[in-house]
Amino acid sequence: MPGGSNCAIVGCHTLRAKCRGLSFHKLPKKGKNDVWRNDLIALIDRVDSSFNPDTATICSRHFKESCFVPTNNSHSTPDKDVYFKKKPHYLKPGSLPTEYMPQKSIVTHKPIPRKVPLPRDPPPLPSCVKYRNLSELKKDVCNPQCLPSPWCLLEVSENQIMVGMLNEKKTTVKLKLKISEDLKVSASMMENPIPNFNEIMENISIFKYLKSFSERTFCPGILDNNLQMYADSKYSDDQIYYKEFYIGSQETVIRSTKCEVLTKQTSTGFICKNCNYAKRLLNNKLLRAKSRDSKPLSKQDPLHKATREKIISQLKNARMETNYCQQQLKQFQSTLMTDSVELSYHLSQDLKNVIGHTDNELAKLFWEEQMKAFSIKEKGMRWHPMLIRLAILIRSRSPLAYDTLRKTGILKLPGASTLRDYTNVYESKEGFNESSIEELKRISQNFKSEEKFVILLHDEMMIKYDLVFKKNKW
């Protein structure tokens, strides 16, 4: 594939017009040998706009002699730099330029990234000490401009300083702060000391410290009346909550032993987190007490632990149950007097003797069913299947005698409707009854061969005198 005018390799300045004896070879056309074409484009390695793969050529000096198809009219120069030929040379498919190729630039390796330094704690900030002793604090306290508007100076002595916060009407002091010689602050509200309030003011000015109290709210504690009975008034470190008198009134309030009386929250009706936890415990205690009160007293429950209301309600329930049982007993006695059947002592003894001395199981079953039938209502008897079969047999022999025994009351026997329900299970019709045949098959499937011999008898049939014709049966 000779052709072209100049070499496309970077740094090669050979021209077809000036360099005779060299051959210029085009790249394969697109679609014929794309793999070879792409390899040549990658070796040329040009991205400028003047490079066109369809017209670019590579001179023969970049290929080895083994890359060309040998011809008889070709020879090489002694220096082997130029390959002369009188006829066009052709490259072997897949040949790549390897001679006089441009040198690649020096690849600089990326520096190894530095290790991420371990996190270190920030250096401690220098503490700004505002007051070193009580005398420095006295200078600011005695200056009226250093006290915010609701606050006033109450007392200044050698060992302590006392300031107070006036109420809205500025008539009384509702909050007092006592600053000791070591700059520790203790607070009291309405002449009642606030527990667990220990602060030190040395890194803040007296003006900012007193102004921060305007952002604090008073924790009212737990004021629910239904929870007051579950807290003790004695205070100890082992307790979680205790009961005290509300400040400025005679009502009791429950507080946590770690109550933050002056909280930094501004929401109305807010209680501190410790009092909120104590309130949850008290609510659980109240729920357990209600569940105990709702349960009835058992025999093991001591009465001194039960409330008066629970004992009264338990007594009312017991009286109601007693009245109900008495009413049921009277109703049962009246029913027994009207619907019962009285058996004489001699008759009952005779029946027991008959049942006890007989060896026939059918007779024993018959008399047991008779005793059972005499002891319950007439229409509430559930007869034994063997007694049903016996009654069907007796009635088929003599219906009149069966009805006579039943009506006189000498024996308790199933009614005619009960027997009819059993005998009319299979519908009567002319011809062969398929239901009867299936029943005979079921019964005789376990018979022996000699038991399966039968005899067909033809006999006359008497029609009943009170027989009624029904169309739905025919």
Short mmCIF file of C-alpha atoms in Angstrom, two decimals:
data_model
loop_
_atom_site.label_atom_id
_atom_site.label_comp_id
_atom_site.label_asym_id
_atom_site.label_seq_id
_atom_site.Cartn_x
_atom_site.Cartn_y
_atom_site.Cartn_z
CA MET A 1 0.00 0.00 0.00
CA PRO A 2 2.55 2.62 -1.09
CA GLY A 3 1.55 6.26 -1.47
CA GLY A 4 1.51 9.60 0.37
CA SER A 5 3.95 12.53 0.39
CA ASN A 6 5.37 12.77 3.94
CA CYS A 7 5.77 10.56 7.02
CA ALA A 8 3.26 10.90 9.85
CA ILE A 9 5.64 9.76 12.62
CA VAL A 10 6.44 12.56 15.04
CA GLY A 11 10.03 13.80 14.49
CA CYS A 12 10.42 12.18 11.04
CA HIS A 13 10.93 14.82 8.30
CA THR A 14 11.11 12.56 5.25
CA LEU A 15 9.33 13.78 2.14
CA ARG A 16 8.53 11.80 -0.95
CA ALA A 17 9.98 14.45 -3.24
CA LYS A 18 13.34 14.67 -1.45
CA CYS A 19 14.00 11.18 -0.14
CA ARG A 20 14.22 8.88 -3.09
CA GLY A 21 14.48 5.19 -2.51
CA LEU A 22 11.98 5.27 0.38
CA SER A 23 8.45 4.00 0.13
CA PHE A 24 5.50 5.58 1.93
CA HIS A 25 2.74 3.30 3.14
CA LYS A 26 -0.84 4.29 3.95
CA LEU A 27 -2.83 2.97 6.85
CA PRO A 28 -5.36 0.21 6.07
CA LYS A 29 -8.77 1.48 5.09
CA LYS A 30 -11.45 1.53 7.70
CA GLY A 31 -13.42 -1.68 7.69
CA LYS A 32 -10.78 -3.93 6.08
CA ASN A 33 -8.31 -4.50 8.92
CA ASP A 34 -9.40 -2.41 11.87
CA VAL A 35 -7.10 -4.10 14.38
CA TRP A 36 -3.96 -3.29 12.38
CA ARG A 37 -5.26 0.21 11.64
CA ASN A 38 -5.90 0.94 15.33
CA ASP A 39 -2.44 -0.36 16.32
CA LEU A 40 -0.76 1.94 13.77
CA ILE A 41 -2.79 4.94 14.95
CA ALA A 42 -1.79 4.19 18.54
CA LEU A 43 1.92 4.06 17.58
CA ILE A 44 1.71 7.33 15.63
CA ASP A 45 0.20 8.88 18.77
CA ARG A 46 -0.93 12.20 17.33
CA VAL A 47 -3.88 14.27 18.45
CA ASP A 48 -3.32 17.43 16.40
CA SER A 49 -5.95 18.61 13.93
CA SER A 50 -3.71 18.10 10.85
CA PHE A 51 -3.52 14.33 11.41
CA ASN A 52 -5.95 12.37 9.23
CA PRO A 53 -5.77 8.56 9.48
CA ASP A 54 -7.29 8.16 6.00
CA THR A 55 -4.46 10.09 4.23
CA ALA A 56 -1.53 9.63 6.66
CA THR A 57 1.51 7.59 5.54
CA ILE A 58 4.52 6.00 7.24
CA CYS A 59 7.90 5.79 5.50
CA SER A 60 9.74 2.50 5.08
CA ARG A 61 12.66 3.49 7.30
CA HIS A 62 10.53 2.81 10.39
CA PHE A 63 9.99 -0.85 9.48
CA LYS A 64 12.40 -3.76 9.61
CA GLU A 65 13.32 -5.74 6.49
CA SER A 66 11.31 -8.69 7.71
CA CYS A 67 8.14 -6.57 7.60
CA PHE A 68 8.20 -6.33 3.76
CA VAL A 69 7.22 -8.84 1.15
CA PRO A 70 10.56 -9.88 -0.52
CA THR A 71 11.11 -9.01 -4.24
CA ASN A 72 13.98 -9.79 -6.69
CA ASN A 73 14.61 -6.16 -7.61
CA SER A 74 15.17 -4.89 -4.09
CA HIS A 75 18.48 -4.34 -2.29
CA SER A 76 19.65 -2.45 0.75
CA THR A 77 22.43 0.06 1.24
CA PRO A 78 25.48 -0.82 3.31
CA ASP A 79 24.44 1.48 6.17
CA LYS A 80 20.98 -0.22 6.30
CA ASP A 81 19.39 3.12 6.99
CA VAL A 82 17.54 3.33 3.69
CA TYR A 83 15.77 0.52 1.96
CA PHE A 84 16.03 0.99 -1.83
CA LYS A 85 13.73 -0.61 -4.28
CA LYS A 86 12.99 -0.22 -7.93
CA LYS A 87 9.44 -1.47 -7.56
CA PRO A 88 6.94 -0.65 -4.82
CA HIS A 89 7.33 -2.67 -1.67
CA TYR A 90 4.38 -4.06 0.20
CA LEU A 91 4.14 -4.53 3.94
CA LYS A 92 3.11 -7.78 5.46
CA PRO A 93 -0.28 -7.56 7.18
CA GLY A 94 0.11 -6.78 10.86
CA SER A 95 3.58 -5.18 10.55
CA LEU A 96 4.22 -2.35 13.00
CA PRO A 97 6.88 0.42 12.91
CA THR A 98 9.64 -0.10 15.44
CA GLU A 99 12.68 1.74 13.97
CA TYR A 100 13.51 5.41 14.57
CA MET A 101 10.45 5.92 16.67
CA PRO A 102 10.17 9.03 18.87
CA GLN A 103 11.32 8.62 22.41
CA LYS A 104 8.66 8.76 25.09
CA SER A 105 8.83 11.51 27.62
CA ILE A 106 10.18 10.71 31.05
CA VAL A 107 7.42 9.39 33.25
CA THR A 108 7.52 11.01 36.62
CA HIS A 109 6.13 8.87 39.36
CA LYS A 110 3.60 10.38 41.69
CA PRO A 111 4.98 11.08 45.11
CA ILE A 112 3.88 8.81 47.89
CA PRO A 113 1.04 10.51 49.72
CA ARG A 114 1.79 11.62 53.19
CA LYS A 115 0.23 9.78 56.04
CA VAL A 116 -2.82 11.36 57.51
CA PRO A 117 -1.82 12.81 60.84
CA LEU A 118 -3.46 11.34 63.85
CA PRO A 119 -6.19 13.49 65.39
CA ARG A 120 -4.96 15.41 68.34
CA ASP A 121 -6.86 17.19 71.01
CA PRO A 122 -6.98 20.92 70.57
CA PRO A 123 -4.77 22.82 72.95
CA PRO A 124 -6.55 23.95 76.06
CA LEU A 125 -7.82 27.46 75.92
CA PRO A 126 -6.37 29.75 78.49
CA SER A 127 -8.90 30.41 81.20
CA CYS A 128 -9.82 34.00 81.55
CA VAL A 129 -9.90 34.60 85.27
CA LYS A 130 -12.16 37.54 85.95
CA TYR A 131 -11.94 37.57 89.73
CA ARG A 132 -9.10 36.17 91.78
CA ASN A 133 -10.58 36.88 95.18
CA LEU A 134 -13.61 38.36 96.85
CA SER A 135 -12.12 41.87 97.09
CA GLU A 136 -11.97 42.17 93.28
CA LEU A 137 -15.61 41.11 93.09
CA LYS A 138 -16.63 43.73 95.64
CA LYS A 139 -15.41 46.51 93.36
CA ASP A 140 -17.89 45.49 90.64
CA VAL A 141 -20.73 44.75 93.04
CA CYS A 142 -20.52 48.18 94.65
CA ASN A 143 -20.85 49.76 91.20
CA PRO A 144 -24.61 50.09 90.45
CA GLN A 145 -24.00 49.79 86.70
CA CYS A 146 -22.64 46.25 87.15
CA LEU A 147 -25.97 44.94 88.47
CA PRO A 148 -28.86 44.28 86.03
CA SER A 149 -32.22 45.90 86.68
CA PRO A 150 -34.04 43.16 88.66
CA TRP A 151 -31.05 42.65 90.96
CA CYS A 152 -30.00 44.63 93.99
CA LEU A 153 -27.22 44.50 96.54
CA LEU A 154 -28.37 43.18 99.91
CA GLU A 155 -25.24 42.71 101.98
CA VAL A 156 -21.48 43.14 101.65
CA SER A 157 -19.15 41.84 104.36
CA GLU A 158 -15.61 40.61 104.62
CA ASN A 159 -16.54 36.96 104.08
CA GLN A 160 -19.53 37.08 101.76
CA ILE A 161 -21.63 39.09 99.33
CA MET A 162 -25.41 38.74 99.05
CA VAL A 163 -27.47 39.94 96.08
CA GLY A 164 -31.18 39.49 95.45
CA MET A 165 -33.66 39.44 92.57
CA LEU A 166 -36.81 41.47 93.08
CA ASN A 167 -40.23 40.31 91.97
CA GLU A 168 -42.21 41.98 89.19
CA LYS A 169 -43.69 44.56 91.55
CA LYS A 170 -40.25 45.14 93.12
CA THR A 171 -41.65 44.77 96.61
CA THR A 172 -40.00 41.56 97.84
CA VAL A 173 -36.90 39.54 97.08
CA LYS A 174 -37.77 36.19 95.54
CA LEU A 175 -34.23 34.92 94.84
CA LYS A 176 -31.06 35.40 96.85
CA LEU A 177 -27.49 34.58 95.84
CA LYS A 178 -24.80 34.24 98.46
CA ILE A 179 -21.18 34.45 97.25
CA SER A 180 -18.65 33.13 99.74
CA GLU A 181 -14.98 34.00 100.14
CA ASP A 182 -13.85 31.25 97.72
CA LEU A 183 -16.28 32.63 95.06
CA LYS A 184 -18.78 29.77 95.48
CA VAL A 185 -22.41 30.67 94.90
CA SER A 186 -25.37 29.26 96.84
CA ALA A 187 -28.98 30.19 96.11
CA SER A 188 -32.22 30.33 98.07
CA MET A 189 -35.74 31.06 96.90
CA MET A 190 -38.34 32.51 99.23
CA GLU A 191 -35.96 31.89 102.16
CA ASN A 192 -35.73 28.20 101.21
CA PRO A 193 -32.26 26.99 100.16
CA ILE A 194 -32.06 25.39 96.72
CA PRO A 195 -30.41 21.95 96.97
CA ASN A 196 -27.66 20.82 94.61
CA PHE A 197 -26.89 24.37 93.53
CA ASN A 198 -23.11 24.85 93.64
CA GLU A 199 -21.50 27.18 91.12
CA ILE A 200 -18.24 29.13 91.02
CA MET A 201 -17.98 32.52 89.36
CA GLU A 202 -14.44 33.44 88.52
CA ASN A 203 -14.39 33.28 84.70
CA ILE A 204 -17.39 35.55 84.15
CA SER A 205 -18.30 39.03 85.21
CA ILE A 206 -20.97 39.63 87.81
CA PHE A 207 -23.13 41.47 85.26
CA LYS A 208 -23.23 38.55 82.78
CA TYR A 209 -23.69 36.02 85.56
CA LEU A 210 -26.71 37.77 87.04
CA LYS A 211 -28.17 38.45 83.61
CA SER A 212 -28.03 34.73 82.79
CA PHE A 213 -30.56 34.12 85.57
CA SER A 214 -33.22 35.89 83.52
CA GLU A 215 -32.95 33.02 80.99
CA ARG A 216 -33.48 30.42 83.69
CA THR A 217 -36.85 29.18 84.86
CA PHE A 218 -37.93 27.74 88.15
CA CYS A 219 -38.64 23.99 88.13
CA PRO A 220 -42.09 23.66 89.73
CA GLY A 221 -41.63 19.96 90.53
CA ILE A 222 -44.38 17.33 90.39
CA LEU A 223 -47.68 18.88 91.46
CA ASP A 224 -50.05 16.02 90.52
CA ASN A 225 -52.35 15.33 93.45
CA ASN A 226 -52.75 11.63 92.63
CA LEU A 227 -48.98 11.10 92.97
CA GLN A 228 -48.39 12.89 96.28
CA MET A 229 -49.29 9.83 98.36
CA TYR A 230 -46.51 7.72 96.81
CA ALA A 231 -43.59 9.91 97.95
CA ASP A 232 -42.02 10.20 101.40
CA SER A 233 -41.38 13.55 103.06
CA LYS A 234 -38.04 12.41 104.48
CA TYR A 235 -35.05 13.30 102.34
CA SER A 236 -32.07 10.96 102.00
CA ASP A 237 -29.42 10.28 99.39
CA ASP A 238 -30.79 6.79 98.74
CA GLN A 239 -34.14 8.17 97.57
CA ILE A 240 -34.89 9.11 93.96
CA TYR A 241 -37.62 11.59 94.89
CA TYR A 242 -39.00 13.21 98.03
CA LYS A 243 -41.95 15.37 99.06
CA GLU A 244 -41.76 18.89 100.46
CA PHE A 245 -43.96 21.93 100.92
CA TYR A 246 -44.28 24.13 97.87
CA ILE A 247 -42.43 27.41 98.13
CA GLY A 248 -44.77 30.10 99.39
CA SER A 249 -47.75 27.79 100.07
CA GLN A 250 -48.92 24.87 102.19
CA GLU A 251 -49.28 22.47 99.25
CA THR A 252 -46.87 19.59 98.85
CA VAL A 253 -44.68 19.02 95.81
CA ILE A 254 -42.51 16.09 94.78
CA ARG A 255 -38.97 16.75 93.60
CA SER A 256 -36.11 14.59 92.47
CA THR A 257 -33.14 14.38 94.81
CA LYS A 258 -31.08 15.74 91.88
CA CYS A 259 -33.58 18.41 90.89
CA GLU A 260 -32.24 21.37 88.92
CA VAL A 261 -34.38 24.00 90.59
CA LEU A 262 -33.18 26.74 88.26
CA THR A 263 -33.17 25.32 84.74
CA LYS A 264 -31.92 26.99 81.59
CA GLN A 265 -35.13 26.34 79.68
CA THR A 266 -37.67 29.02 78.89
CA SER A 267 -40.78 26.92 78.19
CA THR A 268 -43.61 27.44 80.67
CA GLY A 269 -44.54 24.59 82.94
CA PHE A 270 -41.21 22.89 82.27
CA ILE A 271 -39.75 20.51 84.80
CA CYS A 272 -36.14 19.42 84.78
CA LYS A 273 -35.07 16.07 83.35
CA ASN A 274 -34.48 14.55 86.79
CA CYS A 275 -37.99 15.45 87.97
CA ASN A 276 -39.40 14.17 84.68
CA TYR A 277 -37.72 10.81 85.31
CA ALA A 278 -39.13 10.74 88.85
CA LYS A 279 -42.60 11.50 87.44
CA ARG A 280 -42.39 8.50 85.10
CA LEU A 281 -41.50 6.26 88.05
CA LEU A 282 -44.45 7.59 90.05
CA ASN A 283 -46.86 7.09 87.14
CA ASN A 284 -45.74 3.47 86.83
CA LYS A 285 -46.27 3.05 90.55
CA LEU A 286 -49.76 4.52 90.20
CA LEU A 287 -50.63 2.15 87.35
CA ARG A 288 -49.49 -0.85 89.38
CA ALA A 289 -51.63 0.29 92.30
CA LYS A 290 -54.67 0.68 90.04
CA SER A 291 -54.16 -2.79 88.59
CA ARG A 292 -53.99 -4.23 92.10
CA ASP A 293 -57.18 -2.43 93.08
CA SER A 294 -59.02 -3.70 90.01
CA LYS A 295 -58.26 -7.34 90.86
CA PRO A 296 -60.58 -9.01 93.37
CA LEU A 297 -59.26 -9.98 96.76
CA SER A 298 -58.09 -13.55 97.11
CA LYS A 299 -57.87 -15.68 100.22
CA GLN A 300 -54.16 -14.99 100.58
CA ASP A 301 -54.40 -11.18 100.34
CA PRO A 302 -54.02 -9.49 103.76
CA LEU A 303 -56.89 -7.16 104.60
CA HIS A 304 -54.71 -4.55 106.27
CA LYS A 305 -53.08 -3.79 102.89
CA ALA A 306 -56.38 -3.48 101.03
CA THR A 307 -58.11 -0.13 100.80
CA ARG A 308 -61.47 0.55 102.38
CA GLU A 309 -63.13 1.11 98.99
CA LYS A 310 -61.84 -2.21 97.68
CA ILE A 311 -63.15 -4.12 100.72
CA ILE A 312 -66.59 -2.48 100.35
CA SER A 313 -66.78 -3.27 96.62
CA GLN A 314 -65.68 -6.86 97.28
CA LEU A 315 -68.41 -7.24 99.92
CA LYS A 316 -71.05 -5.88 97.53
CA ASN A 317 -70.01 -8.33 94.82
CA ALA A 318 -70.17 -11.23 97.30
CA ARG A 319 -73.70 -10.23 98.32
CA MET A 320 -74.84 -10.03 94.70
CA GLU A 321 -73.41 -13.49 93.97
CA THR A 322 -75.14 -14.91 97.07
CA ASN A 323 -78.51 -13.47 96.01
CA TYR A 324 -78.10 -14.87 92.50
CA CYS A 325 -77.29 -18.35 93.85
CA GLN A 326 -80.32 -18.27 96.13
CA GLN A 327 -82.59 -17.35 93.21
CA GLN A 328 -81.18 -20.18 91.11
CA LEU A 329 -81.69 -22.62 94.00
CA LYS A 330 -85.34 -21.62 94.41
CA GLN A 331 -85.96 -21.97 90.68
CA PHE A 332 -84.36 -25.41 90.66
CA GLN A 333 -86.47 -26.55 93.62
CA SER A 334 -89.70 -25.39 91.96
CA THR A 335 -88.76 -27.17 88.72
CA LEU A 336 -87.92 -30.32 90.64
CA MET A 337 -91.31 -30.34 92.36
CA THR A 338 -93.28 -29.93 89.11
CA ASP A 339 -91.31 -32.01 86.57
CA SER A 340 -89.76 -34.76 88.69
CA VAL A 341 -90.94 -38.41 88.80
CA GLU A 342 -90.92 -40.04 92.20
CA LEU A 343 -89.83 -43.67 92.37
CA SER A 344 -90.67 -45.84 95.33
CA TYR A 345 -87.91 -47.41 97.31
CA HIS A 346 -89.02 -50.98 96.55
CA LEU A 347 -89.23 -50.32 92.78
CA SER A 348 -85.76 -48.83 92.68
CA GLN A 349 -84.39 -51.76 94.65
CA ASP A 350 -86.08 -54.24 92.30
CA LEU A 351 -84.57 -52.52 89.25
CA LYS A 352 -81.13 -52.56 90.87
CA ASN A 353 -81.49 -56.26 91.68
CA VAL A 354 -82.61 -57.07 88.14
CA ILE A 355 -79.69 -55.19 86.66
CA GLY A 356 -77.19 -56.60 89.11
CA HIS A 357 -78.15 -60.31 88.80
CA THR A 358 -78.66 -60.56 85.03
CA ASP A 359 -75.92 -61.98 82.81
CA ASN A 360 -77.49 -60.89 79.53
CA GLU A 361 -75.79 -57.76 78.23
CA LEU A 362 -78.84 -56.71 76.23
CA ALA A 363 -81.11 -57.03 79.26
CA LYS A 364 -78.66 -55.13 81.40
CA LEU A 365 -78.48 -52.37 78.80
CA PHE A 366 -82.30 -52.30 78.56
CA TRP A 367 -82.79 -51.77 82.31
CA GLU A 368 -80.03 -49.14 82.46
CA GLU A 369 -81.79 -47.22 79.70
CA GLN A 370 -85.09 -47.56 81.56
CA MET A 371 -83.62 -46.06 84.73
CA LYS A 372 -82.12 -43.26 82.69
CA ALA A 373 -85.43 -42.59 80.88
CA PHE A 374 -87.41 -42.44 84.14
CA SER A 375 -84.97 -39.89 85.61
CA ILE A 376 -85.21 -37.26 82.82
CA LYS A 377 -87.90 -35.62 80.71
CA GLU A 378 -89.84 -37.58 78.13
CA LYS A 379 -88.54 -35.66 75.08
CA GLY A 380 -84.97 -35.25 76.26
CA MET A 381 -83.90 -38.90 76.12
CA ARG A 382 -81.11 -39.99 73.79
CA TRP A 383 -81.63 -43.71 73.19
CA HIS A 384 -78.89 -46.27 72.74
CA PRO A 385 -78.64 -47.67 69.15
CA MET A 386 -79.17 -51.25 70.38
CA LEU A 387 -82.36 -50.21 72.15
CA ILE A 388 -83.55 -48.49 68.95
CA ARG A 389 -83.07 -51.75 67.04
CA LEU A 390 -84.92 -53.68 69.75
CA ALA A 391 -87.83 -51.21 69.62
CA ILE A 392 -88.02 -51.47 65.81
CA LEU A 393 -88.12 -55.28 66.10
CA ILE A 394 -90.92 -55.24 68.73
CA ARG A 395 -93.01 -52.71 66.79
CA SER A 396 -92.63 -54.64 63.53
CA ARG A 397 -94.02 -57.74 65.24
CA SER A 398 -96.96 -56.00 66.93
CA PRO A 399 -97.42 -52.24 66.63
CA LEU A 400 -100.51 -52.35 68.85
CA ALA A 401 -98.71 -54.10 71.71
CA TYR A 402 -95.78 -51.66 71.39
CA ASP A 403 -98.07 -48.64 71.60
CA THR A 404 -99.92 -50.16 74.57
CA LEU A 405 -96.70 -50.67 76.55
CA ARG A 406 -95.60 -47.15 75.78
CA LYS A 407 -98.91 -45.42 76.62
CA THR A 408 -99.44 -47.22 79.91
CA GLY A 409 -96.04 -46.02 81.14
CA ILE A 410 -94.91 -49.43 82.31
CA LEU A 411 -91.84 -49.12 80.11
CA LYS A 412 -90.15 -46.10 78.58
CA LEU A 413 -89.81 -46.74 74.82
CA PRO A 414 -88.88 -44.53 71.82
CA GLY A 415 -91.76 -42.81 70.05
CA ALA A 416 -93.16 -43.73 66.65
CA SER A 417 -91.61 -40.66 64.98
CA THR A 418 -88.17 -41.60 66.29
CA LEU A 419 -88.47 -45.12 64.89
CA ARG A 420 -89.83 -43.79 61.59
CA ASP A 421 -86.72 -41.61 61.17
CA TYR A 422 -84.56 -44.72 61.40
CA THR A 423 -86.71 -47.02 59.24
CA ASN A 424 -87.28 -44.46 56.46
CA VAL A 425 -83.63 -43.72 55.81
CA TYR A 426 -83.95 -45.43 52.42
CA GLU A 427 -86.86 -44.30 50.28
CA SER A 428 -89.36 -47.03 49.30
CA LYS A 429 -90.07 -47.38 45.57
CA GLU A 430 -90.98 -50.00 43.01
CA GLY A 431 -88.40 -52.31 41.50
CA PHE A 432 -84.93 -52.92 42.87
CA ASN A 433 -83.81 -50.40 45.46
CA GLU A 434 -80.21 -49.42 44.73
CA SER A 435 -79.66 -48.05 48.24
CA SER A 436 -80.64 -51.38 49.76
CA ILE A 437 -78.35 -53.23 47.37
CA GLU A 438 -75.41 -50.97 48.30
CA GLU A 439 -76.10 -51.55 51.99
CA LEU A 440 -76.18 -55.33 51.43
CA LYS A 441 -72.85 -55.12 49.61
CA ARG A 442 -71.34 -53.17 52.47
CA ILE A 443 -72.54 -55.66 55.06
CA SER A 444 -71.54 -58.78 53.08
CA GLN A 445 -68.10 -57.66 51.92
CA ASN A 446 -66.44 -59.41 54.89
CA PHE A 447 -68.59 -62.58 54.68
CA LYS A 448 -67.06 -65.95 53.97
CA SER A 449 -67.87 -67.81 50.77
CA GLU A 450 -70.35 -70.18 52.45
CA GLU A 451 -72.11 -67.23 54.09
CA LYS A 452 -72.87 -65.62 50.74
CA PHE A 453 -75.42 -68.27 49.66
CA VAL A 454 -78.92 -66.75 49.68
CA ILE A 455 -82.48 -67.87 48.99
CA LEU A 456 -85.11 -65.70 47.29
CA LEU A 457 -88.62 -66.13 48.73
CA HIS A 458 -91.83 -64.72 47.29
CA ASP A 459 -94.54 -64.02 49.82
CA GLU A 460 -97.76 -62.09 49.92
CA MET A 461 -97.92 -58.65 51.52
CA MET A 462 -100.72 -57.16 53.52
CA ILE A 463 -101.51 -53.51 52.88
CA LYS A 464 -101.98 -51.45 56.00
CA TYR A 465 -105.52 -50.29 56.56
CA ASP A 466 -104.62 -46.66 57.37
CA LEU A 467 -102.09 -46.29 54.54
CA VAL A 468 -102.05 -42.81 52.94
CA PHE A 469 -100.96 -42.21 49.34
CA LYS A 470 -98.38 -39.43 48.81
CA LYS A 471 -97.57 -38.16 45.35
CA ASN A 472 -94.07 -36.99 46.24
CA LYS A 473 -93.10 -40.59 47.07
CA TRP A 474 -94.03 -41.91 43.62
#
